[in-house]
């Protein structure tokens, strides 16, 4: 005879709208427990009664077997007096359960069960492009209001047929309460457009699409969060045409393939990469490209990585399935790049897409389920055996990040490129999807809409606005404009990077050594910072050290044309930028005159301490890249050049001197590289020794700060740490030296993570 116990479990996280209560009901029956389950404001409350062993098994399985889309954050336990009840019931929701805190799931890739049905000729959803269930399908991108039910999604225009309605109501059905439930009879349909000619019918549309792709044409395809531009990734001509029409000469395109086996034909994938690829968020995974693969050389020119992704929706799966009785072959790999015009937000509405993509795409595949929220693909890279986000978007937004402190309602507007916003209250920071570069009006409008949507989904009314300090950032201006009396807290760019890193790791406000190596951000002294050693936490920081400032001749243009920054670095190292060194090799006569004048009068150019720029400078010094067509292009090429040699050949050492004030002098490194170039040393060897010099520098800095101050860890943040080679080497060397090392695993190291840090700093500053 065992004694009976009663326990209340308060579960928070994403546990509403994901089939959690029916799951608890089944679990209680399986484990032989009595009690109840109901939705409450911030989650689900369960009361269970039975013997202790069963209670424990229940709790274990509650976590282990939770529905795919559920994200359990915390479980509060209270023991109660047993009541001797029998049976288990789902109770109706508490009146305040409409409060939406943390309850919106992200969009999720089609599950195996739905895929199996879609491919089963006897199933009533055979080849249905919108098959979905409680565990999979669109969520965030179709929500129009709360509480989350069919009426508040863009599915409200589709009246459920009798059979779908039955499945929806049946607690035993795997589509119980699946809001986007649909079938051929009642669901959305796809259509194919060429000019004004339109065709519908799933198989005809897909057959036409295959004809287009096989003919090398560019097809704009409406997906979960917006349009992609698709072409056959194995066809040189088609990919080159897409590059020409998109005015995108070099930036790599992502490639979609039907399955892991095909992914392995184009990229080397380890277990962690396969996990990322097949995970429910279905991100683009950056992996090492196989040489001599079937991919066109135009997919990622000059880049040994390839971004691979598996189909996130049934429609995308169908693109790779044979159409009965069709003549064109099925594609094996498709370029799938965001459907936008360079620099603008992604197109997600049909009319806008016809309008803006009309000069790029030859045809369109659309559907009549509206997208409420535009949402780009997420991008990850594996660094030291774990995922490091490069872009956190589809599949993650709007999942909140759990904060290690409790904040007043705050809106952080982010930075200027790769932007995201963050709305926070209490212990939650809701990071937006990727919004993009803020240089155009459409981007500011997208930011505005995103902020409004987050506010609506979370019922958070921001009382504080956090912005970057850069006087030229559009987001800063916008933040001040919308403040109307609310305090606006300006956060230094690199402090925000560091705070984001600490917040995602759940750290307290204690000082760490922040190695913040970045492109450029506005510094407290008016210089453009980016090679910073900051000692601090959320409330404040000391600028312990930094790269010595060097002129950035002409400002912005020297970022797009690294040869200009290289000439400035040569001048700072006392080297005449003469013709036997590569940086001037592509400069015109006029450009030479201009740069000479700028160098002789450095006071007229901004100064920068940026480590990102120094990577560009080295790329130009060794002659591999003088002008870039996408952000970080030169640094990416330098990394890959270094990776070819590193570990295979002994590299000559280079060293950065660090003086007593923490100033890091790049001049000796620049001078040594110039000498090696003149001697004709292999460029790959130089690239490798430069990487090792930066790693040595990081360890030296960390050791010195640890000797001088009480710090708990070393944090590596800023865009430069997207360099997997640098980051993994620095991590292992720091760990060997006994440091606790923090790198980004939740938000990007680039400016896509800034908003989280702005929330953290704003919170701690407004308290003090
Ligand atoms: Zn499913
Ligand atoms: Zn139906
Ligand atoms: Fe930055």
XYZ file of C-alpha atoms and ligand atoms in Angstrom:
771
model
C 0.000 0.000 0.000
C 1.558 3.286 -1.090
C 0.535 6.676 0.185
C -1.191 9.063 -2.156
C 0.176 12.552 -2.834
C -1.179 15.580 -4.632
C 1.053 18.069 -6.420
C 0.492 21.276 -8.359
C 2.788 21.869 -11.340
C 2.868 25.377 -12.777
C 4.382 25.152 -16.225
C 5.502 28.285 -18.068
C 6.820 28.739 -21.601
C 5.249 28.019 -24.960
C 2.588 25.598 -23.721
C -0.609 27.036 -25.194
C -1.762 26.379 -28.741
C 0.677 23.497 -29.108
C -1.462 20.544 -28.025
C -0.151 20.609 -24.457
C -3.347 20.010 -22.510
C -4.405 16.914 -24.523
C -0.849 15.648 -24.080
C -1.064 16.091 -20.303
C -4.424 14.344 -20.350
C -2.988 11.310 -22.190
C 0.072 11.269 -19.952
C -2.012 11.298 -16.764
C -4.110 8.415 -18.041
C -0.985 6.451 -19.067
C 0.666 6.928 -15.697
C -2.564 6.277 -13.806
C -2.913 9.660 -12.117
C -5.999 11.675 -11.234
C -6.336 15.462 -11.405
C -6.817 18.428 -13.735
C -5.057 20.645 -16.279
C -5.955 24.194 -17.353
C -4.523 27.190 -19.201
C -3.566 30.164 -17.049
C -2.056 33.563 -17.844
C 1.536 32.535 -18.314
C 1.239 28.844 -19.051
C -0.536 25.743 -17.837
C -1.377 24.567 -14.321
C -1.564 20.836 -13.660
C -2.730 19.136 -10.473
C -1.955 15.445 -10.187
C -2.732 12.906 -7.509
C -1.367 9.397 -7.016
C 1.572 7.574 -5.488
C 4.991 9.191 -5.497
C 6.582 6.839 -8.024
C 3.876 7.632 -10.581
C 4.121 11.346 -9.884
C 7.807 11.222 -10.587
C 7.351 9.269 -13.811
C 4.733 11.792 -14.880
C 7.094 14.718 -14.305
C 9.927 13.044 -16.191
C 7.762 12.308 -19.190
C 6.182 15.756 -19.040
C 9.566 17.134 -20.048
C 10.888 14.253 -22.148
C 7.767 13.615 -24.253
C 6.345 17.154 -24.500
C 4.739 18.078 -27.851
C 7.175 19.159 -30.555
C 6.228 22.823 -30.427
C 6.129 23.137 -26.631
C 8.990 24.977 -24.953
C 8.898 24.450 -21.214
C 10.676 27.282 -19.418
C 10.012 26.616 -15.760
C 8.009 24.182 -13.655
C 6.913 25.353 -10.217
C 6.032 22.557 -7.730
C 3.743 22.766 -4.710
C 2.718 19.736 -2.648
C -0.936 19.745 -1.595
C -3.133 17.576 0.578
C -4.546 14.634 -1.402
C -8.290 14.800 -2.058
C -8.920 11.215 -3.034
C -10.265 12.205 -6.475
C -10.580 9.890 -9.481
C -10.114 10.526 -13.196
C -8.349 13.311 -15.047
C -10.043 16.314 -16.674
C -9.122 19.217 -18.934
C -10.688 22.226 -17.197
C -11.850 25.246 -19.128
C -9.407 28.131 -19.186
C -9.185 30.604 -16.357
C -10.776 33.940 -17.325
C -7.383 35.711 -17.585
C -5.889 33.029 -19.805
C -6.134 35.246 -22.878
C -3.071 37.053 -21.601
C -0.617 36.019 -24.250
C 2.674 36.003 -22.356
C 5.124 33.687 -24.091
C 2.451 31.656 -25.788
C 3.042 32.208 -29.516
C 4.927 29.360 -31.156
C 7.233 30.009 -34.117
C 6.670 28.560 -37.589
C 7.728 24.940 -37.669
C 8.847 22.596 -40.420
C 6.432 19.949 -41.714
C 6.545 16.921 -39.416
C 7.228 13.335 -40.497
C 3.612 12.240 -39.991
C 2.282 15.010 -42.229
C 4.940 14.252 -44.848
C 3.998 10.589 -44.867
C 0.346 11.489 -45.392
C 1.224 13.969 -48.121
C 3.025 11.209 -50.010
C 0.359 8.549 -49.448
C -1.916 8.290 -52.536
C -4.718 6.908 -50.359
C -4.649 9.804 -47.908
C -7.182 12.576 -48.371
C -4.352 15.100 -48.095
C -2.191 13.410 -50.731
C -0.038 16.156 -52.341
C -1.741 18.893 -50.329
C 0.618 21.925 -50.266
C -0.759 23.119 -46.905
C -0.877 19.915 -44.869
C -0.260 20.683 -41.187
C -1.044 19.372 -37.703
C -0.730 20.295 -34.039
C 3.025 19.714 -34.221
C 3.906 21.580 -37.396
C 3.128 24.346 -39.835
C 2.782 28.112 -39.868
C 2.142 30.007 -36.629
C 3.890 33.354 -36.153
C 3.630 34.376 -39.815
C -0.164 33.919 -39.977
C -1.250 35.434 -36.657
C -3.316 38.602 -36.932
C -4.466 39.001 -33.322
C -4.844 37.259 -30.006
C -5.974 35.009 -28.457
C -4.494 32.565 -30.948
C -7.297 30.722 -32.674
C -8.480 30.245 -36.254
C -10.302 33.588 -36.379
C -7.152 35.470 -35.517
C -5.040 33.971 -38.278
C -4.957 34.530 -42.027
C -6.738 31.128 -42.240
C -9.987 32.766 -41.127
C -11.020 33.190 -44.787
C -11.088 29.409 -45.244
C -14.146 27.758 -43.723
C -13.239 24.300 -42.460
C -14.949 21.442 -44.280
C -16.917 18.900 -42.276
C -14.055 16.428 -41.985
C -11.461 19.045 -41.038
C -13.852 20.453 -38.433
C -14.286 16.971 -36.983
C -10.547 16.404 -36.709
C -10.122 19.831 -35.167
C -12.625 19.060 -32.411
C -11.464 15.523 -31.614
C -9.014 15.475 -28.643
C -7.665 12.124 -29.861
C -6.871 13.456 -33.338
C -3.379 14.718 -34.130
C -4.987 17.835 -35.602
C -6.916 18.651 -32.436
C -6.980 22.458 -32.253
C -4.446 22.814 -35.091
C -5.518 26.316 -36.183
C -4.137 26.154 -39.763
C -5.839 22.768 -40.421
C -6.853 22.431 -44.081
C -7.342 19.952 -46.905
C -7.854 19.927 -50.675
C -11.538 20.556 -50.136
C -11.364 23.582 -47.856
C -7.794 24.885 -47.745
C -5.712 27.448 -49.618
C -4.626 26.715 -53.190
C -1.548 27.529 -55.207
C -1.390 29.387 -58.516
C 1.184 29.941 -61.246
C 1.511 33.333 -62.941
C 3.315 34.429 -66.090
C 2.593 38.079 -66.817
C -1.193 38.218 -66.369
C -1.823 34.598 -67.264
C -2.774 32.516 -64.298
C -3.113 28.754 -63.793
C -4.358 26.867 -60.734
C -4.649 23.233 -59.687
C -1.830 21.799 -57.576
C -0.388 19.397 -60.143
C -0.593 21.775 -63.099
C 1.020 24.562 -61.093
C 3.853 22.294 -59.963
C 4.348 20.887 -63.468
C 4.618 24.439 -64.858
C 7.061 25.331 -62.108
C 9.212 22.328 -63.022
C 9.057 23.412 -66.684
C 10.232 26.911 -65.714
C 13.057 25.677 -63.513
C 14.219 23.111 -66.063
C 14.202 25.889 -68.676
C 16.575 27.959 -66.548
C 13.923 30.539 -65.664
C 13.677 32.479 -62.380
C 10.578 31.681 -60.324
C 9.384 33.775 -57.371
C 7.831 31.337 -54.894
C 5.719 32.389 -51.938
C 6.766 30.515 -48.807
C 6.099 30.848 -45.078
C 7.454 34.304 -44.392
C 7.776 35.782 -47.860
C 8.882 35.158 -51.407
C 12.024 33.345 -52.456
C 13.606 33.695 -55.864
C 14.310 30.190 -57.136
C 16.437 28.848 -59.955
C 17.996 25.494 -60.770
C 21.170 25.558 -58.654
C 22.992 23.219 -61.039
C 22.546 25.495 -64.064
C 25.314 28.087 -64.565
C 23.290 30.154 -66.957
C 20.255 30.379 -64.679
C 22.247 31.273 -61.561
C 24.287 33.859 -63.480
C 21.082 35.415 -64.813
C 19.694 35.667 -61.275
C 22.922 37.375 -60.153
C 22.675 39.835 -63.019
C 19.030 40.706 -62.433
C 19.413 40.940 -58.659
C 22.574 43.066 -58.992
C 24.287 40.695 -56.637
C 27.677 39.784 -58.120
C 29.217 37.669 -55.342
C 27.140 37.282 -52.174
C 26.448 33.565 -51.721
C 22.980 32.195 -52.446
C 21.332 29.634 -50.174
C 20.470 26.280 -51.739
C 17.449 24.124 -50.945
C 17.687 20.375 -51.428
C 15.019 17.713 -50.822
C 16.811 15.642 -48.164
C 19.941 15.018 -46.109
C 21.337 12.595 -48.694
C 21.309 15.310 -51.357
C 22.681 17.846 -48.870
C 25.623 15.497 -48.365
C 26.292 15.567 -52.108
C 26.945 19.295 -52.018
C 28.412 19.819 -48.521
C 30.491 18.007 -45.908
C 28.134 17.594 -42.955
C 28.873 16.328 -39.474
C 26.252 15.201 -36.953
C 25.737 18.663 -35.477
C 25.217 20.137 -38.921
C 22.663 17.465 -39.811
C 20.833 18.136 -36.531
C 20.666 21.836 -37.347
C 19.544 21.108 -40.905
C 16.744 18.757 -39.879
C 15.625 20.687 -36.778
C 12.130 22.199 -36.582
C 13.383 25.727 -37.388
C 14.860 24.535 -40.726
C 17.562 27.209 -40.943
C 20.074 27.730 -43.691
C 23.175 25.908 -42.424
C 26.551 27.226 -43.563
C 28.728 24.195 -44.230
C 31.878 23.329 -46.145
C 31.080 22.881 -49.803
C 32.185 19.738 -51.621
C 34.480 20.430 -54.507
C 33.210 19.148 -57.859
C 29.633 19.016 -56.613
C 26.753 19.442 -59.008
C 26.248 23.071 -57.900
C 26.874 25.880 -60.332
C 30.091 27.784 -59.645
C 27.983 30.961 -59.461
C 26.140 29.826 -56.303
C 28.871 30.982 -53.905
C 31.828 32.315 -55.919
C 35.097 32.504 -54.008
C 33.487 30.959 -50.958
C 34.241 27.427 -49.753
C 31.036 27.375 -47.710
C 27.556 26.787 -49.003
C 24.291 27.642 -47.250
C 22.067 24.549 -47.362
C 18.476 24.219 -46.260
C 15.828 21.498 -46.323
C 12.226 22.251 -47.341
C 10.392 23.990 -44.486
C 6.835 23.588 -45.819
C 4.783 21.007 -47.746
C 4.821 23.284 -50.803
C 8.620 23.282 -50.760
C 8.689 19.486 -50.410
C 6.367 19.222 -53.404
C 8.809 21.256 -55.503
C 11.108 18.223 -55.332
C 8.459 15.520 -55.847
C 7.586 14.181 -59.294
C 4.303 15.399 -60.721
C 2.229 12.540 -62.160
C 2.465 12.446 -65.980
C 4.604 15.610 -66.205
C 7.324 16.030 -68.814
C 10.010 18.096 -67.056
C 12.513 16.561 -64.667
C 12.293 17.210 -60.934
C 14.939 19.679 -59.671
C 17.706 18.273 -57.462
C 18.857 21.538 -55.902
C 17.369 25.022 -56.039
C 18.877 28.391 -55.295
C 16.446 29.915 -52.802
C 17.304 33.496 -52.096
C 15.157 36.117 -50.361
C 12.667 37.711 -52.715
C 13.727 41.309 -52.352
C 15.511 44.056 -54.195
C 19.005 44.556 -52.739
C 18.840 46.384 -49.408
C 15.049 46.292 -49.149
C 12.864 44.082 -46.938
C 11.580 40.745 -48.236
C 8.361 40.801 -50.354
C 5.478 38.952 -48.736
C 2.320 40.291 -50.367
C 1.337 39.183 -53.875
C 0.775 42.622 -55.413
C 3.951 44.023 -53.946
C 5.891 40.981 -55.158
C 4.506 41.289 -58.713
C 5.500 44.918 -58.591
C 8.961 44.803 -57.026
C 10.124 41.381 -58.280
C 8.581 41.755 -61.734
C 11.894 42.692 -63.343
C 13.741 39.790 -61.684
C 11.346 36.825 -61.840
C 10.080 35.195 -65.036
C 7.106 33.638 -63.273
C 5.443 33.489 -59.864
C 4.053 30.712 -57.682
C 1.679 32.203 -55.131
C -1.089 31.017 -52.859
C -4.146 32.568 -51.289
C -3.129 32.168 -47.651
C -1.926 35.644 -46.701
C 1.317 36.162 -44.809
C 0.740 38.499 -41.893
C 4.351 38.910 -40.797
C 7.310 38.866 -43.187
C 10.014 36.565 -41.880
C 13.319 35.689 -43.569
C 15.089 32.354 -43.249
C 17.322 31.836 -40.234
C 21.030 31.151 -40.786
C 23.386 29.187 -38.513
C 26.981 28.054 -38.573
C 28.474 25.318 -36.424
C 31.358 26.559 -34.273
C 33.083 24.244 -31.793
C 30.356 21.620 -32.217
C 27.417 23.861 -31.424
C 25.110 26.110 -33.360
C 26.072 29.757 -33.594
C 23.290 31.911 -35.016
C 24.172 34.181 -37.922
C 20.561 35.292 -38.391
C 17.822 34.452 -35.898
C 14.522 34.670 -37.724
C 12.028 32.109 -39.118
C 11.542 29.188 -36.745
C 12.638 31.236 -33.722
C 10.663 34.478 -33.767
C 8.791 35.333 -31.622
C 10.098 32.906 -28.983
C 11.236 35.020 -26.044
C 14.708 34.914 -24.572
C 14.668 34.351 -20.833
C 16.325 37.284 -19.091
C 18.383 36.923 -15.895
C 16.740 40.077 -14.469
C 13.254 41.581 -14.377
C 12.756 44.543 -16.688
C 10.206 47.311 -17.016
C 8.448 47.335 -20.405
C 11.220 48.288 -22.852
C 11.540 48.554 -26.616
C 15.075 48.301 -28.037
C 15.338 49.323 -31.678
C 18.708 47.709 -32.528
C 21.366 49.026 -34.894
C 21.602 49.819 -38.577
C 22.472 46.639 -40.476
C 21.089 43.091 -40.103
C 18.694 44.702 -37.679
C 16.276 43.169 -35.198
C 14.244 44.806 -32.429
C 13.533 43.504 -28.943
C 10.484 44.131 -26.793
C 10.892 43.116 -23.175
C 8.969 42.941 -19.939
C 9.598 40.997 -16.756
C 11.857 38.071 -17.520
C 11.080 37.933 -21.235
C 12.848 39.523 -24.181
C 10.927 38.986 -27.405
C 13.432 39.326 -30.224
C 11.888 40.190 -33.564
C 12.549 38.387 -36.796
C 15.346 39.734 -39.029
C 14.312 43.137 -40.357
C 17.415 43.897 -42.407
C 19.407 46.971 -43.296
C 17.821 50.236 -42.252
C 19.017 52.425 -45.115
C 15.627 52.789 -46.830
C 12.202 53.996 -45.846
C 10.673 50.551 -46.367
C 12.983 49.166 -43.684
C 11.919 51.768 -41.133
C 8.303 50.949 -41.961
C 9.083 47.262 -41.429
C 10.631 48.100 -38.050
C 7.576 50.114 -37.130
C 5.206 47.293 -38.072
C 7.327 44.725 -36.267
C 7.407 46.758 -33.069
C 3.636 47.228 -33.246
C 3.072 43.525 -33.826
C 5.290 42.469 -30.918
C 3.420 44.922 -28.697
C 0.107 43.462 -29.822
C 1.175 39.832 -29.340
C 2.616 40.422 -25.891
C 0.382 43.255 -24.592
C 3.575 45.048 -23.625
C 3.407 48.827 -23.714
C 6.992 50.042 -23.716
C 7.804 52.632 -21.062
C 11.467 52.949 -22.023
C 13.087 53.121 -25.481
C 16.667 51.934 -26.010
C 18.723 53.012 -29.033
C 22.299 52.976 -30.303
C 24.325 56.157 -29.720
C 25.334 56.555 -33.380
C 24.037 59.976 -34.525
C 23.641 58.704 -38.091
C 21.600 55.560 -37.363
C 18.047 55.663 -38.712
C 16.897 53.481 -35.815
C 18.192 55.990 -33.274
C 16.317 58.802 -34.978
C 13.163 56.683 -35.124
C 13.498 55.747 -31.451
C 13.628 59.418 -30.471
C 10.698 60.230 -32.772
C 8.328 57.692 -31.265
C 9.386 58.306 -27.663
C 6.814 61.075 -27.006
C 7.905 61.725 -23.456
C 9.192 58.264 -22.635
C 12.855 58.120 -21.632
C 15.228 57.219 -24.464
C 18.371 55.468 -23.300
C 21.336 55.580 -25.663
C 23.544 52.533 -25.432
C 27.107 52.368 -26.721
C 27.292 49.872 -29.575
C 29.965 47.541 -28.207
C 28.591 47.664 -24.685
C 25.330 46.422 -26.219
C 27.177 43.554 -27.956
C 28.738 42.529 -24.638
C 25.480 42.878 -22.683
C 23.659 40.727 -25.265
C 26.221 37.983 -24.755
C 25.926 38.131 -20.963
C 22.126 38.205 -21.091
C 21.813 35.179 -23.368
C 24.040 33.282 -20.924
C 21.888 34.367 -17.979
C 24.724 36.128 -16.169
C 24.426 38.576 -13.291
C 25.710 42.117 -13.482
C 29.314 41.226 -12.693
C 32.360 42.330 -14.679
C 33.725 40.125 -17.431
C 36.428 40.739 -20.009
C 34.624 41.628 -23.208
C 36.698 41.148 -26.330
C 34.482 43.046 -28.762
C 35.876 42.733 -32.276
C 33.442 44.264 -34.717
C 32.946 46.221 -37.925
C 32.284 49.748 -36.790
C 30.146 51.272 -34.065
C 29.970 54.762 -32.618
C 32.424 55.209 -29.766
C 32.068 57.403 -26.701
C 34.938 59.608 -27.952
C 33.449 60.110 -31.427
C 35.816 57.612 -33.104
C 34.424 54.545 -34.836
C 35.179 51.731 -32.400
C 35.450 48.048 -33.184
C 38.618 46.570 -31.658
C 37.636 46.920 -28.021
C 38.516 45.357 -24.713
C 35.672 46.302 -22.409
C 35.644 45.284 -18.770
C 32.141 45.456 -17.422
C 28.687 44.054 -17.019
C 25.278 45.520 -17.847
C 25.427 48.707 -15.765
C 28.744 50.063 -16.914
C 32.017 49.294 -18.587
C 35.627 50.434 -18.651
C 37.368 50.669 -21.977
C 40.391 48.703 -20.767
C 42.057 48.658 -24.175
C 41.563 48.983 -27.912
C 43.317 48.941 -31.259
C 45.218 52.139 -31.933
C 43.038 54.464 -34.028
C 43.847 54.746 -37.729
C 42.231 57.024 -40.307
C 39.405 55.609 -42.397
C 40.017 57.691 -45.533
C 36.747 59.013 -46.897
C 34.741 57.229 -44.161
C 31.996 54.890 -45.448
C 33.680 54.343 -48.833
C 36.749 52.807 -47.168
C 34.448 50.115 -45.734
C 33.290 49.161 -49.248
C 36.813 49.539 -50.634
C 39.299 47.957 -48.216
C 42.276 49.118 -50.332
C 41.683 52.648 -49.006
C 41.847 51.484 -45.392
C 44.937 49.451 -46.286
C 46.720 52.535 -47.605
C 45.909 54.352 -44.345
C 47.262 51.442 -42.278
C 50.435 51.352 -44.366
C 50.895 55.085 -43.831
C 50.322 54.651 -40.084
C 53.023 51.956 -40.085
C 55.405 54.373 -41.798
C 55.319 52.532 -45.111
C 54.934 54.448 -48.346
C 51.962 52.920 -50.128
C 54.053 52.301 -53.184
C 53.274 50.329 -56.309
C 54.960 47.094 -55.376
C 52.229 46.415 -52.818
C 48.800 45.181 -53.944
C 46.395 47.771 -52.381
C 46.935 50.351 -55.122
C 46.756 47.873 -57.986
C 43.114 48.586 -58.847
C 43.131 52.299 -57.996
C 42.677 54.823 -60.804
C 44.850 57.930 -61.158
C 42.114 60.103 -59.664
C 41.625 57.726 -56.749
C 45.364 57.808 -56.025
C 45.389 61.610 -55.918
C 42.377 61.675 -53.613
C 43.794 59.121 -51.223
C 47.173 60.837 -51.114
C 45.466 64.048 -50.077
C 43.381 62.209 -47.470
C 46.437 60.492 -46.015
C 48.443 63.720 -45.788
C 45.539 65.375 -43.975
C 44.192 62.608 -41.734
C 42.229 65.078 -39.589
C 39.529 65.202 -42.262
C 38.702 61.489 -42.135
C 37.039 59.640 -39.270
C 39.320 57.474 -37.157
C 38.620 53.865 -36.380
C 39.838 51.208 -33.954
C 37.957 48.482 -35.819
C 39.265 44.912 -35.896
C 36.821 44.089 -38.705
C 38.504 46.756 -40.828
C 41.913 45.310 -40.009
C 40.822 41.944 -41.441
C 39.764 43.809 -44.618
C 43.097 45.620 -44.679
C 45.035 42.365 -44.538
C 42.904 40.933 -47.364
C 43.831 43.926 -49.518
C 47.494 43.897 -48.445
C 47.909 40.356 -49.669
C 46.004 41.176 -52.839
C 42.899 38.980 -52.515
C 40.176 41.637 -52.177
C 40.284 45.406 -52.670
C 36.588 46.132 -53.159
C 33.654 44.284 -51.618
C 30.120 43.793 -52.857
C 28.648 42.466 -49.600
C 29.339 42.986 -45.922
C 32.398 41.162 -44.526
C 33.301 39.695 -47.942
C 37.040 40.397 -47.585
C 37.190 38.999 -44.043
C 35.302 35.863 -45.087
C 37.744 35.250 -47.941
C 40.693 35.819 -45.609
C 39.325 33.250 -43.146
C 38.995 30.619 -45.835
C 42.414 31.310 -47.215
C 43.863 30.888 -43.713
C 41.935 27.666 -43.129
C 43.681 26.096 -46.139
C 47.076 26.329 -44.486
C 46.478 26.360 -40.772
C 47.513 23.179 -39.025
C 49.243 21.898 -42.160
C 52.238 24.193 -42.429
C 54.189 26.005 -39.723
C 53.375 29.692 -40.035
C 55.752 32.551 -39.236
C 54.594 34.344 -36.074
C 53.223 37.871 -36.091
C 52.636 39.795 -32.902
C 50.535 42.717 -31.729
C 52.287 44.777 -29.057
C 49.965 45.886 -26.229
C 51.236 48.811 -24.162
C 50.604 49.700 -20.514
C 47.454 51.675 -21.386
C 45.943 48.715 -23.222
C 46.567 50.192 -26.665
C 47.055 47.473 -29.265
C 49.397 48.553 -32.039
C 48.568 47.045 -35.442
C 51.519 48.746 -37.177
C 54.164 46.026 -36.581
C 51.754 43.379 -37.913
C 50.969 45.495 -40.975
C 54.695 46.129 -41.548
C 55.565 42.419 -41.232
C 52.799 41.482 -43.665
C 54.023 44.110 -46.174
C 57.505 42.630 -45.843
C 56.198 39.073 -46.382
C 54.196 40.172 -49.448
C 57.317 41.755 -50.917
C 59.222 38.540 -50.290
C 56.566 36.605 -52.146
C 55.460 34.495 -49.155
C 52.361 32.407 -49.902
C 49.232 34.464 -49.182
C 47.543 31.569 -47.425
C 50.457 31.397 -45.008
C 50.166 35.113 -44.288
C 46.419 34.831 -43.733
C 46.988 31.965 -41.307
C 49.692 33.769 -39.351
C 47.460 36.837 -39.095
C 44.675 34.685 -37.612
C 47.097 33.171 -35.111
C 48.326 36.639 -34.168
C 44.767 37.728 -33.383
C 44.227 34.560 -31.319
C 47.459 35.233 -29.378
C 46.325 38.792 -28.856
C 42.976 37.647 -27.426
C 44.715 35.323 -24.948
C 47.212 38.040 -23.953
C 44.414 40.528 -23.358
C 42.376 38.042 -21.327
C 45.389 37.102 -19.188
C 46.308 40.702 -18.520
C 42.819 41.759 -17.527
C 42.524 38.715 -15.247
C 45.762 39.672 -13.511
C 44.625 43.240 -12.969
C 40.933 42.931 -12.219
C 38.444 40.569 -10.745
C 36.604 39.149 -13.717
C 34.488 36.006 -13.953
C 34.784 35.184 -17.654
C 35.924 36.226 -21.120
C 33.226 37.070 -23.645
C 33.874 37.009 -27.394
C 31.377 39.165 -29.276
C 31.004 41.441 -32.303
C 30.722 40.569 -35.981
C 34.348 39.441 -36.281
C 33.507 36.376 -34.154
C 31.320 34.980 -36.931
C 34.720 33.858 -38.168
C 34.532 30.194 -37.154
C 38.261 29.630 -37.464
C 39.128 32.565 -35.216
C 36.398 31.815 -32.690
C 37.127 28.117 -32.292
C 40.892 28.696 -31.984
C 40.398 31.500 -29.462
C 37.949 29.392 -27.432
C 40.307 26.455 -27.097
C 43.365 28.583 -26.323
C 41.448 30.555 -23.687
C 40.078 27.387 -22.126
C 43.577 25.909 -21.990
C 44.644 29.051 -20.122
C 41.892 28.416 -17.572
C 39.410 31.065 -18.682
C 35.668 30.627 -18.691
C 34.703 31.541 -22.275
C 31.368 32.874 -23.497
C 30.385 32.877 -27.163
C 27.021 33.491 -28.827
C 24.620 30.530 -28.998
C 21.222 32.253 -28.924
C 21.503 35.629 -30.649
C 24.001 36.550 -33.358
C 27.449 37.987 -32.576
C 26.705 40.539 -35.304
C 24.348 43.508 -35.044
C 21.354 41.155 -35.195
C 21.931 40.609 -31.452
C 22.334 44.257 -30.422
C 18.733 44.863 -29.368
C 18.930 42.269 -26.596
C 21.985 44.002 -25.150
C 20.276 47.376 -25.405
C 17.412 46.044 -23.277
C 19.858 44.805 -20.645
C 21.877 48.023 -20.454
C 18.789 50.257 -20.508
C 17.302 48.285 -17.638
C 20.386 48.517 -15.430
C 20.980 52.180 -16.266
C 17.456 53.293 -15.601
C 17.649 51.650 -12.171
C 20.785 53.487 -11.115
Zn 2.462 17.747 -38.927
Zn -10.913 20.362 -45.108
Fe 28.410 45.740 -34.289
